[in-house]
mmCIF file of C-alpha atoms in Angstrom:
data_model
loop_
_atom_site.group_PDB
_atom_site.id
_atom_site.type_symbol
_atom_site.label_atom_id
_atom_site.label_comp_id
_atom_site.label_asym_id
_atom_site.label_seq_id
_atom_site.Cartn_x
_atom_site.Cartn_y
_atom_site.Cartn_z
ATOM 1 C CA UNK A 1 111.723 89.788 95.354
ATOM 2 C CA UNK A 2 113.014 93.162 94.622
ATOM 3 C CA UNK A 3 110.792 95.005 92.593
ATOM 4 C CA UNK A 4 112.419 97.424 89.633
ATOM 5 C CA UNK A 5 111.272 101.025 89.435
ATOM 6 C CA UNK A 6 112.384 104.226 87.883
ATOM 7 C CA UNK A 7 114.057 107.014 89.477
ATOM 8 C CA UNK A 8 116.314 105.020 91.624
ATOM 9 C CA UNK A 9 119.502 106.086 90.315
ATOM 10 C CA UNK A 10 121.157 109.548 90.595
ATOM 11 C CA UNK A 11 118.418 112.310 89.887
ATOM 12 C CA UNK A 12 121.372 114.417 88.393
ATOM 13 C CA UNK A 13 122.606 111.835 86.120
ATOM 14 C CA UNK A 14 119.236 110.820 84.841
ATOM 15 C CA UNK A 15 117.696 113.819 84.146
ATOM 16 C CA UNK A 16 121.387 115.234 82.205
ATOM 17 C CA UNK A 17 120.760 111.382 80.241
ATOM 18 C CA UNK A 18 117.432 111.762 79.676
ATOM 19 C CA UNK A 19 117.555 115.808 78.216
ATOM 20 C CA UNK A 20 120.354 114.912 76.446
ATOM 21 C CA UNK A 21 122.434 117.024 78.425
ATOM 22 C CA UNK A 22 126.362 117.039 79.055
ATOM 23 C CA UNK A 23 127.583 115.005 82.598
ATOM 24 C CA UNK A 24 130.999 117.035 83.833
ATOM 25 C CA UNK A 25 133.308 113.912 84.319
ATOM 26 C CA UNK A 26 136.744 116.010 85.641
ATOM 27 C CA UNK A 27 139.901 113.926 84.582
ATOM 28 C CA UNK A 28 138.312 111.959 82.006
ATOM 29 C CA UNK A 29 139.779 111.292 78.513
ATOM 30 C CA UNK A 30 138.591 108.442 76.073
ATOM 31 C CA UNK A 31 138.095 108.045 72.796
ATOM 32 C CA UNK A 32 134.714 109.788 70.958
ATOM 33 C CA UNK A 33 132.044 107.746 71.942
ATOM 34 C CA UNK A 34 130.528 105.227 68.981
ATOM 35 C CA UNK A 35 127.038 104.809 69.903
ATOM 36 C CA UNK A 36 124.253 107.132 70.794
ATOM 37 C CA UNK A 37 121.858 107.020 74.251
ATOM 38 C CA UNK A 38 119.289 106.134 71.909
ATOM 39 C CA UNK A 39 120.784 103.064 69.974
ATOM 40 C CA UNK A 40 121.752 102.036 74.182
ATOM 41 C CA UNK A 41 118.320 102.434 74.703
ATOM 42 C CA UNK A 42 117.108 99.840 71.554
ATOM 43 C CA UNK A 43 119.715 97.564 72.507
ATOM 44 C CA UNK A 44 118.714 97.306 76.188
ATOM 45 C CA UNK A 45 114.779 97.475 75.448
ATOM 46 C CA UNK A 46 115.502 94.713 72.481
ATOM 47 C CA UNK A 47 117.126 92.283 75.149
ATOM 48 C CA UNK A 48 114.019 93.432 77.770
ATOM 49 C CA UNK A 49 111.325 92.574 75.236
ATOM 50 C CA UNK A 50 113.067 89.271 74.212
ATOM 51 C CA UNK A 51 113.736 87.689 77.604
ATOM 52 C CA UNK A 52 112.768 90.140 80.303
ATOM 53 C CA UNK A 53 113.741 93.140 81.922
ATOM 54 C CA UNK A 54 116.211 90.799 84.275
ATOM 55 C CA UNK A 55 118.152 89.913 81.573
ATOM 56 C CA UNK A 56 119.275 93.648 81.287
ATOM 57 C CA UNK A 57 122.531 94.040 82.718
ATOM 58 C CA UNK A 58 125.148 96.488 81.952
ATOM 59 C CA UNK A 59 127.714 93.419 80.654
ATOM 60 C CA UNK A 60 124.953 91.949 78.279
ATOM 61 C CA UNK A 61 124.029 95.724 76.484
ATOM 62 C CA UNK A 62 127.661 96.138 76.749
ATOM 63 C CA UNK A 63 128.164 93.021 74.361
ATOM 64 C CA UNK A 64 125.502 93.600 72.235
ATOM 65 C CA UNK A 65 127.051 97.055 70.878
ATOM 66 C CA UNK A 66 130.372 95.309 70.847
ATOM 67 C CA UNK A 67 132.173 97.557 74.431
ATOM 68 C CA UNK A 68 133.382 96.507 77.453
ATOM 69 C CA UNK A 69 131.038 96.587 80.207
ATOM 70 C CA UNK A 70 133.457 99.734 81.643
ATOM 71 C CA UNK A 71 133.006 101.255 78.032
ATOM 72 C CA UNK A 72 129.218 101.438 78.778
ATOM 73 C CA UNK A 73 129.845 103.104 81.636
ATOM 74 C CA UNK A 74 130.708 106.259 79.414
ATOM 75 C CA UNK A 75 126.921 106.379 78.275
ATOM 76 C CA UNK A 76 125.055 105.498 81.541
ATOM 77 C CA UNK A 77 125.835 105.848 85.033
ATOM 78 C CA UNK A 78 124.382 102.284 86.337
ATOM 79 C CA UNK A 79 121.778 100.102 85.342
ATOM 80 C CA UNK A 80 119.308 102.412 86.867
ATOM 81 C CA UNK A 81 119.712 105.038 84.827
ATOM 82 C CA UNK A 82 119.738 102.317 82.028
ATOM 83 C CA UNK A 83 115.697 101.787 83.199
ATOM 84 C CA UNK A 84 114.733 105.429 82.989
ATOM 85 C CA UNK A 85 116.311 105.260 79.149
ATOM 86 C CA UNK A 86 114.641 102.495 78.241
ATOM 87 C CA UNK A 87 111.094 103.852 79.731
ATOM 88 C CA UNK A 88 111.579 107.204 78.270
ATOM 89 C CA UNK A 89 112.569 105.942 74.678
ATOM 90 C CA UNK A 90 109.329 103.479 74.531
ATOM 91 C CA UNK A 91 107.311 106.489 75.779
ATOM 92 C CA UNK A 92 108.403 108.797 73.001
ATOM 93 C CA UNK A 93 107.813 105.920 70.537
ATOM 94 C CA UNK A 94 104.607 105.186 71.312
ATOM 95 C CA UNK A 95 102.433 105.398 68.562
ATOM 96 C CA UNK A 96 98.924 107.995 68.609
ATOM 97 C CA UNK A 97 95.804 106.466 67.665
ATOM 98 C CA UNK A 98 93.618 108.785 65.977
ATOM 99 C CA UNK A 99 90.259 108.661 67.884
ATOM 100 C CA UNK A 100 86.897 107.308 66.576
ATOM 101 C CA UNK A 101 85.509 110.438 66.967
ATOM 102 C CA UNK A 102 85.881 114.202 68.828
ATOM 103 C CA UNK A 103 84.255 113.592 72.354
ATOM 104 C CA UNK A 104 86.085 112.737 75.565
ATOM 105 C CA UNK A 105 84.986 108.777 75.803
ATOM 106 C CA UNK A 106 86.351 108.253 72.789
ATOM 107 C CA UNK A 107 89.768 110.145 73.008
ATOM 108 C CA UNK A 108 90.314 108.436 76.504
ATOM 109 C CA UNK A 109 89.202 104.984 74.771
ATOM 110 C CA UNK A 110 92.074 106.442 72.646
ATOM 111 C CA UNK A 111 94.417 106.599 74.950
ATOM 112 C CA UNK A 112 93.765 103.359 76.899
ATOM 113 C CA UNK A 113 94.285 101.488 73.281
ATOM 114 C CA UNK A 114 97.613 103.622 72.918
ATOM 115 C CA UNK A 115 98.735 102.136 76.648
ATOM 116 C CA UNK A 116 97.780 98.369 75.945
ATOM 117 C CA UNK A 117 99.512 98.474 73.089
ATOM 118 C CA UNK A 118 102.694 99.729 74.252
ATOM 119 C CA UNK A 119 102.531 96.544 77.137
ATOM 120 C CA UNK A 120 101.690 94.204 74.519
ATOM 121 C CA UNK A 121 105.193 95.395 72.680
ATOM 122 C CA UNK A 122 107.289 95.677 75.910
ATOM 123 C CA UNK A 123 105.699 93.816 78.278
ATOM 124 C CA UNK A 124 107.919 94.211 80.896
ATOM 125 C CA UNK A 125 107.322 97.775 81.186
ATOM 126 C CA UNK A 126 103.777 96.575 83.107
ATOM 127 C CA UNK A 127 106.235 95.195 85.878
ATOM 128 C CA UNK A 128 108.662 98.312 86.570
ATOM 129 C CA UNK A 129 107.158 100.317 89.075
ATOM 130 C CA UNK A 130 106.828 104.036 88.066
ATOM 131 C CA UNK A 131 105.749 105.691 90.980
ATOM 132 C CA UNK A 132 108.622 107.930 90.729
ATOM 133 C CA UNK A 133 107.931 108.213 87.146
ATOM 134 C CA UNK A 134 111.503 109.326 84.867
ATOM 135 C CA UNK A 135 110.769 112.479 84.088
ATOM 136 C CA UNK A 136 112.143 113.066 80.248
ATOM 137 C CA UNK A 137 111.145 114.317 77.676
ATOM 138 C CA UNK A 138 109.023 110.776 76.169
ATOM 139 C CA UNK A 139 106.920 111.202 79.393
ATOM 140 C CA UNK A 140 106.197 114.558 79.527
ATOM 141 C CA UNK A 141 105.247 114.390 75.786
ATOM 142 C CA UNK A 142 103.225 110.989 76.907
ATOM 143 C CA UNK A 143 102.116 112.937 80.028
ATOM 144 C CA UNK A 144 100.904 116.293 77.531
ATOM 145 C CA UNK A 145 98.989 114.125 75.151
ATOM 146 C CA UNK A 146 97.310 111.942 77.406
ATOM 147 C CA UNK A 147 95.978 114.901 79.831
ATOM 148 C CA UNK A 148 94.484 116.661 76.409
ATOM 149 C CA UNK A 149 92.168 113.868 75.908
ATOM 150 C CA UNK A 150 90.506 114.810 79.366
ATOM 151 C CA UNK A 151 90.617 118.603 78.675
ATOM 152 C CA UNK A 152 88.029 120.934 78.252
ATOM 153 C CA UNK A 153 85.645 118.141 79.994
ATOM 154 C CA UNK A 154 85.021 120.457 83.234
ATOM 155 C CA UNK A 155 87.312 118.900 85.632
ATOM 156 C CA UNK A 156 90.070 120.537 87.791
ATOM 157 C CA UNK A 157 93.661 120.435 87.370
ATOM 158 C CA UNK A 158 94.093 118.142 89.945
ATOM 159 C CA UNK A 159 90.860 115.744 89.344
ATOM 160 C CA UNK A 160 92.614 115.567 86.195
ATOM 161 C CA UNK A 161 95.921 114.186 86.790
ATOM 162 C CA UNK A 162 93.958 111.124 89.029
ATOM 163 C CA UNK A 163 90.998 110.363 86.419
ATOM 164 C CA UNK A 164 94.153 110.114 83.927
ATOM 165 C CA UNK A 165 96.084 107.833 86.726
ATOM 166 C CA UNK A 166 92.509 105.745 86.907
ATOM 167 C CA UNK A 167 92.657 105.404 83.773
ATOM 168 C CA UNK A 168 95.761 104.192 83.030
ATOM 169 C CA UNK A 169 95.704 102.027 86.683
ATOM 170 C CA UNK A 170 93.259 100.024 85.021
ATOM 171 C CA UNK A 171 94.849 99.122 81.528
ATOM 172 C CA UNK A 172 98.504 98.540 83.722
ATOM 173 C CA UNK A 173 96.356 95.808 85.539
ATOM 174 C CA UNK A 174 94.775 94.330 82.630
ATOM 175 C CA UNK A 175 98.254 94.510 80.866
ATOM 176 C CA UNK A 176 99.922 92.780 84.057
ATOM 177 C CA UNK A 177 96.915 89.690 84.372
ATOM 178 C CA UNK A 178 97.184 89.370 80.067
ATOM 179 C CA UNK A 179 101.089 88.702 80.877
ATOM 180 C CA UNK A 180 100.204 86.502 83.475
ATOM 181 C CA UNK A 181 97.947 84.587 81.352
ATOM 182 C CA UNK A 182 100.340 83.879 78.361
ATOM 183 C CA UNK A 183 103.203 83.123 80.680
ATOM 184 C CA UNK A 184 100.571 80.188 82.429
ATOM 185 C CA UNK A 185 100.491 79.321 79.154
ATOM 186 C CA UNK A 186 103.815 78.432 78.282
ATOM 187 C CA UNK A 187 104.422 77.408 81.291
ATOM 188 C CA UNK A 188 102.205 75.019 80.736
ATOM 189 C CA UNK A 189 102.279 74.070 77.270
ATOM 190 C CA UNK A 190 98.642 74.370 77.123
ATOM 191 C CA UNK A 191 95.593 76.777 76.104
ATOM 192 C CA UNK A 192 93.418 77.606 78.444
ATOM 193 C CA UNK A 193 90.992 75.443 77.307
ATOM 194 C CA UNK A 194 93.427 72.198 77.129
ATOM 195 C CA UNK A 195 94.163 73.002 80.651
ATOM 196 C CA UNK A 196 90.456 72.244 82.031
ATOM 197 C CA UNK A 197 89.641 69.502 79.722
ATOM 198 C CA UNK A 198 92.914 68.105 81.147
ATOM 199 C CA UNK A 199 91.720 68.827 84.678
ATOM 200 C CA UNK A 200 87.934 68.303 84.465
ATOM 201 C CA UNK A 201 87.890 64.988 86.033
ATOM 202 C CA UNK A 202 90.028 65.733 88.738
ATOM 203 C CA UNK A 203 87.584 68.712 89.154
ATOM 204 C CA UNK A 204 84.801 66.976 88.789
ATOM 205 C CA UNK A 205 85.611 64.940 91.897
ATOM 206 C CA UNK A 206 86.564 67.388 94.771
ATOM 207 C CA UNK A 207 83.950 70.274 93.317
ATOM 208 C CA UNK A 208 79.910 69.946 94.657
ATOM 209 C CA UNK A 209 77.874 72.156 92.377
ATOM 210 C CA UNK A 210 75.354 72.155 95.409
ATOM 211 C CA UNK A 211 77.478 73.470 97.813
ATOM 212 C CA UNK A 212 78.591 76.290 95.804
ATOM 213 C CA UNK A 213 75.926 76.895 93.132
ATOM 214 C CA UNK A 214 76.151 79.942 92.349
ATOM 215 C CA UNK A 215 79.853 79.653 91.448
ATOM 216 C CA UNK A 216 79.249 76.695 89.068
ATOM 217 C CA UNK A 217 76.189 78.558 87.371
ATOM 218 C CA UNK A 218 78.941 81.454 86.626
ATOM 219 C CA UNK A 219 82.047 80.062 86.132
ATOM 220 C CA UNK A 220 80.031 77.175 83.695
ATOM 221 C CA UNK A 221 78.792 80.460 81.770
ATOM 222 C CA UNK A 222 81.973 82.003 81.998
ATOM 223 C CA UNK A 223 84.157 78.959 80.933
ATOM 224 C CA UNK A 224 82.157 78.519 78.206
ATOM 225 C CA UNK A 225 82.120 82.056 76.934
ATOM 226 C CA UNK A 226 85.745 82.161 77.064
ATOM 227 C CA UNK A 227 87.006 79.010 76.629
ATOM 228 C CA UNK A 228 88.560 79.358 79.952
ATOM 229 C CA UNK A 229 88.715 81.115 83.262
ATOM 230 C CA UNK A 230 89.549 84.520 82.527
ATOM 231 C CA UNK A 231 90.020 86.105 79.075
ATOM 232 C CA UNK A 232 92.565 89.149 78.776
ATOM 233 C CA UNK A 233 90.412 90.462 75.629
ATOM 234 C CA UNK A 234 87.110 90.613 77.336
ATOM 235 C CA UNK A 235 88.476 92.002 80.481
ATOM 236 C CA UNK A 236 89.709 94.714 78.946
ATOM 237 C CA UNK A 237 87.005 96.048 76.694
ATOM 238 C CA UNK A 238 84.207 95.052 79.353
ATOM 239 C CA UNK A 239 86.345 97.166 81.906
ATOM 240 C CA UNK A 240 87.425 99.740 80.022
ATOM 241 C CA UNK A 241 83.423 100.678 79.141
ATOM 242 C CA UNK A 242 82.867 100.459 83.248
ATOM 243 C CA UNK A 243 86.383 102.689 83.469
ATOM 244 C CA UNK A 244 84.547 105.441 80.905
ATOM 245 C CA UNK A 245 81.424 105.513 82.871
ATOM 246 C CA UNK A 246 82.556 106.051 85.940
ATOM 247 C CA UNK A 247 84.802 109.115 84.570
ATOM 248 C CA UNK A 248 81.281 109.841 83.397
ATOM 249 C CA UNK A 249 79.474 110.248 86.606
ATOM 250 C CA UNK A 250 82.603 112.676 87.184
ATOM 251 C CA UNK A 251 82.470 114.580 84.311
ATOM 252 C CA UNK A 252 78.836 114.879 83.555
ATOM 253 C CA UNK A 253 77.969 116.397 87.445
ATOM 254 C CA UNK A 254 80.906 118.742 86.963
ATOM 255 C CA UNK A 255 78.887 120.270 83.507
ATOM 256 C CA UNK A 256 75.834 119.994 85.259
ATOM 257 C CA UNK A 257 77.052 121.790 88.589
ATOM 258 C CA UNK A 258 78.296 124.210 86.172
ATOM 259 C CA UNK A 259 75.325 124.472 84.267
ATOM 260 C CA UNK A 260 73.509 125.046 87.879
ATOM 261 C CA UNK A 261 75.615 127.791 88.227
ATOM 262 C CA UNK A 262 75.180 129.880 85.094
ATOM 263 C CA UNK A 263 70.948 129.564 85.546
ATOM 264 C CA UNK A 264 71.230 130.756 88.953
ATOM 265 C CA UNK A 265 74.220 133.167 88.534
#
């Protein structure tokens, strides 16, 4: 299954779409265009939120702001170009929490809260692969904000662009298993919980306790604690604390190398 990512269409195109900046199309006359790149972006990221970003097509957005899908065409080159809107607009949207207090833990805490939210809203942006990332201006603001929280904590310019990718690796995976777990659920038609007291018998039968002990000792306690086998809400606060601490161990022997230094300078 093809997997959709940003910064597969033209580089060119995207970045004059993205900045806002004119596209030279020689021997092309039309009327004024009616819509903006931004109300295309709401349309398109309204239709991803509501039934996936698969459902995005340049004929469906097309019908939504009442033009033919060659009419679209005017406003975005392809539907790839359509993604990098779409990311870009929900990136520049985002909302700032303000942190609990000044310190680094709790800015980053911050700014993992900032990402989960944004997933819980458009879910689908958990899916799109952003290894290329679409480089407008609602990332680079994203991008600016989120590499202030780690400032000033004693790491290098590089070691902080990848404790800010850790970072934000971690809530993308938690996002991605929390949309797996609602979409078992309506799958399903059940809750967790419904689920194994539906399959407990069953279980029951083909499971020896004795054989794998330690498994039933945890997942029993487990179960129990979350009324199920995995729980997105726990998972992310229990590994977001374990996230923190081991920037931690990063930060905290960078100040006291530095430290080091200045007694022995």
């Amino acid at each position: 299954m093809a997997t959709d990512r940003s910064s597969a269409g033209d580089p060119a195109s995207t970045l004059a779409l993205l900045w806002g900046e004119p596209v030279a199309t020689p021997g092309r006359r039309g009327p004024r265009q009616a819509h903006s790149p931004a109300q295309v972006a709401t349309v398109a990221i309204e239709l991803a939120d509501a039934e996936g970003v698969e459902a995005v097509t340049i004929r469906r957005v097309a019908q939504a702001l009442g033009l033919s899908p060659m009419a679209l065409y005017t406003y975005v080159p392809g539907k790839a170009e359509l993604l990098d809107l779409m990311l870009d607009t929900v990136y520049a949207r985002m909302p700032r929490t303000e942190p609990a207090d000044d310190g680094w833990r709790a800015r980053a805490a911050a700014v993992a809260d900032d990402n989960r939210a944004l997933y819980r809203a458009h879910p689908w942006v958990a899916a799109v692969s952003t290894s290329r990332p679409p480089l407008g201006p609602g990332l680079m603001a994203k991008y600016e904000y989120e590499l202030r929280a780690l400032d000033g904590t004693g790491l290098g310019d590089v070691e902080l662009d990848a404790a800010l990718t850790y970072l934000l690796g971690f809530v993308q995976t938690c996002a991605r298993m929390a949309a797996d777990e609602r979409a078992a659920r309506q799958d399903s038609a059940m809750s967790d919980e419904a689920w194994w007291a539906a399959n407990a018998e069953l279980l029951a039968r083909v499971f020896d306790p004795e054989r794998y002990p330690t498994a039933a000792r945890v997942g029993a306690a487990a179960g129990e604690a979350h009324g199920g086998a995995y729980s997105p809400a726990h998972a992310y606060e229990f590994g977001l604390r374990r996230a923190l601490d081991g920037l931690a161990a990063l930060i905290e022997g960078r100040q006291y190398s530095a430290i080091d230094r200045d007694l022995h300078a």
